[in-house]
Amino acid sequence: MAEKLIKEYILEIHNMSNGIEEALGLLHNAFIYNKESFIKDAEGYIEDIKKKEKDLTLQLITASATDETARLYSAIPVHLERMASNLEHIARSIETKIKEKLLFSDKAMVEINYLFTRVKEIISNVSDLVLARNIFLANYIKESEKDLERTASEYATLHEERLIEGLCLPKASGVYVVLLDSIKRIAWNAKEIAQKLSK
């Protein structure tokens, strides 16, 4: 009975991870096409993840007293909830970009699109890892996060140079920085999940 219950909890975590991936895809579309309807759809996934986290964490902690697998997974919902919080920051920033008709340079568009694509791929692997607990997958996620962090830092430097040269509006700059930081934090939480599930 307990084993069946743990499997259900793991499946619930997997669904939450899929929700992060779906929301990222929708927010990426909102960013590219300047459409608020994508943000509204993403918010449904974000709310769902944030609602599920507390109960699921509590259930896993309770089960941890007698089950090693539950102990292993008990911190995962919190990391997914933190990702959802960062998705909220992304959603607000894109909403500002759309409502205030902020223009990004071609370079900034390419950079943010690349980071969105990379973080979606990382989260897709996290979803698989939750079910499979494969050491190679975990290592791939950790390496990918390191690579994303390095790339984002390079982009931040290039962005500062554009700002100094007056090629970027300060308001658009604020949105760019929030997007960059939030994507980095989502990847960081993915790496934390990979570390926990590769023990």
mmCIF file of N, CA, C and O in Angstrom, residues 5 45 63 74 80 101 113 122 142 159 166 186:
data_model
loop_
_atom_site.group_PDB
_atom_site.id
_atom_site.type_symbol
_atom_site.label_atom_id
_atom_site.label_comp_id
_atom_site.label_asym_id
_atom_site.label_seq_id
_atom_site.Cartn_x
_atom_site.Cartn_y
_atom_site.Cartn_z
ATOM 1 N N LEU A 5 1.372 4.293 -2.826
ATOM 2 C CA LEU A 5 1.180 5.693 -2.474
ATOM 3 C C LEU A 5 2.395 6.531 -2.907
ATOM 4 O O LEU A 5 2.234 7.616 -3.475
ATOM 5 N N TYR A 45 -1.214 26.878 -15.079
ATOM 6 C CA TYR A 45 -0.219 25.865 -14.678
ATOM 7 C C TYR A 45 0.531 26.302 -13.413
ATOM 8 O O TYR A 45 0.757 25.511 -12.497
ATOM 9 N N ALA A 63 5.622 10.374 5.012
ATOM 10 C CA ALA A 63 6.003 9.040 4.524
ATOM 11 C C ALA A 63 7.502 8.767 4.705
ATOM 12 O O ALA A 63 7.924 7.605 4.780
ATOM 13 N N SER A 74 11.228 14.206 -0.981
ATOM 14 C CA SER A 74 10.480 15.164 -0.147
ATOM 15 C C SER A 74 10.802 16.640 -0.426
ATOM 16 O O SER A 74 9.943 17.501 -0.227
ATOM 17 N N LEU A 80 10.144 22.817 -7.269
ATOM 18 C CA LEU A 80 9.194 23.076 -8.368
ATOM 19 C C LEU A 80 8.350 24.315 -8.064
ATOM 20 O O LEU A 80 8.061 25.107 -8.959
ATOM 21 N N LYS A 101 4.577 48.132 -24.854
ATOM 22 C CA LYS A 101 5.142 48.043 -26.218
ATOM 23 C C LYS A 101 6.660 48.260 -26.227
ATOM 24 O O LYS A 101 7.192 49.024 -27.038
ATOM 25 N N ASN A 113 15.572 34.121 -26.364
ATOM 26 C CA ASN A 113 15.022 32.921 -27.027
ATOM 27 C C ASN A 113 15.905 31.703 -26.775
ATOM 28 O O ASN A 113 15.408 30.603 -26.520
ATOM 29 N N ILE A 122 16.121 21.562 -20.241
ATOM 30 C CA ILE A 122 16.547 21.117 -18.907
ATOM 31 C C ILE A 122 15.348 20.577 -18.129
ATOM 32 O O ILE A 122 15.412 19.502 -17.531
ATOM 33 N N LYS A 142 22.903 18.720 -14.573
ATOM 34 C CA LYS A 142 23.882 19.520 -13.826
ATOM 35 C C LYS A 142 24.833 20.258 -14.777
ATOM 36 O O LYS A 142 25.121 21.434 -14.580
ATOM 37 N N HIS A 159 24.770 42.801 -22.428
ATOM 38 C CA HIS A 159 23.614 43.673 -22.218
ATOM 39 C C HIS A 159 24.036 44.989 -21.565
ATOM 40 O O HIS A 159 23.578 46.060 -21.975
ATOM 41 N N GLY A 166 23.848 53.066 -25.141
ATOM 42 C CA GLY A 166 22.555 53.667 -25.456
ATOM 43 C C GLY A 166 21.759 52.900 -26.498
ATOM 44 O O GLY A 166 20.841 53.437 -27.122
ATOM 45 N N ILE A 186 15.467 29.149 -12.359
ATOM 46 C CA ILE A 186 14.735 27.919 -12.701
ATOM 47 C C ILE A 186 15.739 26.794 -12.978
ATOM 48 O O ILE A 186 15.590 25.678 -12.473
#
